[in-house]
Amino acid sequence: MKFRIYRYDPDKDAQPYMRDYDIALEPTDRMLLDALVRIKAEDDSLSLRRSCREGVCGSDAMNINGRNGLACITRLADLKEPVELRPLPGLPVIRDLIVDMSQFFKQYHSIKPYLRNDAAPPSPDKERLQSPAEREELDGLYECILCACCSTSCPSFWWNPDKFVGPAGLLAAYRFIADTRDQATSERLDDLEDPYRLFRCHSIMNCVDVCPKGLNPTRAIGKIKDLMVRRMT
Amino acid sequence: MVKRIVVGAHYGLRDWLVQRITAVVMAAFALLMLFIVLFHRPEHYGAWKALMSQQWMRLASLLFLLALFWHAWIGVRDVFMDYIKPAGLRLLLLVGVVLLLVAYALWSVQILWSLY
Ligand code: SF4
Ligand code: SF4
Ligand code: FES
């Protein structure tokens, strides 16, 4: 199977370039990551991140034939040859398919991704309980694996990665706003009511299109705006 | 020099809402015009002039144009925020756009009320 892979080693290469590979696959090679592991066995200078190889760690996100996705859950049979692989767009390349995710995580941390609740728990040895309906509010939000496929396909994030929280961060922000155990809703809304942090989103929905976990950041962003309108009127 | 990233202007919701409301106003006016062209069929200059110089039509047109200018302001500012990075240049361009749109609004009034 034929591949064209983005190669760049800042210590050696003056310019990034595309390198062609033609490799023989085994019948057991089903996912793109299987093929990448074969390629790496032949050319160990190729750098990429991967860990769980089953779509739960979020480390092997890359741009596959022009679309962001996880190599480990992208079926080889669905790919057009030569398969063009590039690092996630919009983030600085460290080497080959590895990008520097600092900016992405900085935005994630900026929304304070943890429960904020100053009230004493019901009793020291008891959890803060939720009803099944309250817990259901978190479905479609908590499953995010922070792979960055969404934020790096969002033009608003490309232009303002330092100021726009991005779809992944905003989905996480709504995950805590929607949580009945969190008491910081109004502080969270205050923090997001900003022309850059939230309102750079123009509902282009690239994020929804690529999310490998099938999540919908645009809907979460809409719900944040909805709460702001309700709070204002 | 260290470049500091500043956010936290605490606006944006109103503009986002206004963008939607003005869009609805413009859509309603477009439907009104479509209705007039289809059913009223003003076929020559005189008919158009008679239609456009009625007071309710003037007000509807003005409402449409003001919605358009306000909508344009929010949209153009968004584009500038995305693509024009130096803050001084952006401010200058935004002031230019505001002046232009205000001039257009005044000019619209003059045009609409000079028809009779
Ligand atoms: S929302 Fe989806 S695409 Fe975005 S980081 Fe989470 S899992 Fe990845
Ligand atoms: S909907 Fe918003 S966050 Fe998602 S890709 Fe579009 S601009 Fe980005
Ligand atoms: S290797 Fe963990 S998500 Fe692909």
PDB file of N, CA and C in Angstrom, chain B residues 3 14 22 24 33 46-47 51 62 69 72 76 84-85 90-91 101 111:
ATOM      1  N   LYS B   3       5.596  39.399  24.793  1.00  0.00           N
ATOM      2  CA  LYS B   3       4.279  39.724  24.258  1.00  0.00           C
ATOM      3  C   LYS B   3       3.224  39.157  25.202  1.00  0.00           C
ATOM      4  N   ARG B  14     -23.927  40.320  23.253  1.00  0.00           N
ATOM      5  CA  ARG B  14     -24.894  41.224  22.643  1.00  0.00           C
ATOM      6  C   ARG B  14     -24.713  41.239  21.124  1.00  0.00           C
ATOM      7  N   THR B  22     -30.700  40.869  13.471  1.00  0.00           N
ATOM      8  CA  THR B  22     -30.666  41.639  12.229  1.00  0.00           C
ATOM      9  C   THR B  22     -30.805  40.710  11.027  1.00  0.00           C
ATOM     10  N   VAL B  24     -32.671  38.084  10.912  1.00  0.00           N
ATOM     11  CA  VAL B  24     -34.103  37.799  10.794  1.00  0.00           C
ATOM     12  C   VAL B  24     -34.817  38.983  10.132  1.00  0.00           C
ATOM     13  N   MET B  33     -40.196  41.713  -0.159  1.00  0.00           N
ATOM     14  CA  MET B  33     -39.899  42.138  -1.523  1.00  0.00           C
ATOM     15  C   MET B  33     -40.299  41.067  -2.527  1.00  0.00           C
ATOM     16  N   GLY B  46     -42.711  54.235 -12.578  1.00  0.00           N
ATOM     17  CA  GLY B  46     -43.747  54.925 -11.802  1.00  0.00           C
ATOM     18  C   GLY B  46     -44.320  54.053 -10.699  1.00  0.00           C
ATOM     19  N   ALA B  47     -44.556  52.778 -11.023  1.00  0.00           N
ATOM     20  CA  ALA B  47     -45.133  51.866 -10.040  1.00  0.00           C
ATOM     21  C   ALA B  47     -44.154  51.643  -8.881  1.00  0.00           C
ATOM     22  N   LEU B  51     -44.657  52.803  -4.962  1.00  0.00           N
ATOM     23  CA  LEU B  51     -44.512  51.829  -3.883  1.00  0.00           C
ATOM     24  C   LEU B  51     -43.492  52.285  -2.842  1.00  0.00           C
ATOM     25  N   LEU B  62     -35.897  51.405   5.642  1.00  0.00           N
ATOM     26  CA  LEU B  62     -34.899  51.946   6.559  1.00  0.00           C
ATOM     27  C   LEU B  62     -34.517  50.897   7.606  1.00  0.00           C
ATOM     28  N   PHE B  69     -26.569  47.393   7.952  1.00  0.00           N
ATOM     29  CA  PHE B  69     -25.333  48.069   8.365  1.00  0.00           C
ATOM     30  C   PHE B  69     -24.828  47.531   9.705  1.00  0.00           C
ATOM     31  N   ALA B  72     -23.426  44.166   9.111  1.00  0.00           N
ATOM     32  CA  ALA B  72     -22.141  44.294   8.415  1.00  0.00           C
ATOM     33  C   ALA B  72     -21.049  44.691   9.412  1.00  0.00           C
ATOM     34  N   VAL B  76     -17.804  42.438   9.770  1.00  0.00           N
ATOM     35  CA  VAL B  76     -16.507  42.975   9.361  1.00  0.00           C
ATOM     36  C   VAL B  76     -15.553  43.006  10.552  1.00  0.00           C
ATOM     37  N   ILE B  84      -6.514  40.685  10.949  1.00  0.00           N
ATOM     38  CA  ILE B  84      -5.624  41.842  11.083  1.00  0.00           C
ATOM     39  C   ILE B  84      -5.009  41.807  12.480  1.00  0.00           C
ATOM     40  N   LYS B  85      -3.741  41.423  12.561  1.00  0.00           N
ATOM     41  CA  LYS B  85      -3.153  41.197  13.881  1.00  0.00           C
ATOM     42  C   LYS B  85      -2.665  42.466  14.595  1.00  0.00           C
ATOM     43  N   ARG B  90      -5.751  47.579  13.246  1.00  0.00           N
ATOM     44  CA  ARG B  90      -7.112  47.069  13.352  1.00  0.00           C
ATOM     45  C   ARG B  90      -8.050  48.167  13.838  1.00  0.00           C
ATOM     46  N   LEU B  91      -7.612  48.909  14.846  1.00  0.00           N
ATOM     47  CA  LEU B  91      -8.434  49.996  15.379  1.00  0.00           C
ATOM     48  C   LEU B  91      -8.716  51.037  14.296  1.00  0.00           C
ATOM     49  N   LEU B 101     -20.124  53.252   7.617  1.00  0.00           N
ATOM     50  CA  LEU B 101     -21.471  52.722   7.808  1.00  0.00           C
ATOM     51  C   LEU B 101     -22.431  53.801   8.300  1.00  0.00           C
ATOM     52  N   ILE B 111     -31.920  59.348   0.738  1.00  0.00           N
ATOM     53  CA  ILE B 111     -32.459  58.766  -0.492  1.00  0.00           C
ATOM     54  C   ILE B 111     -33.916  58.388  -0.327  1.00  0.00           C
TER      55      ILE B 111
END
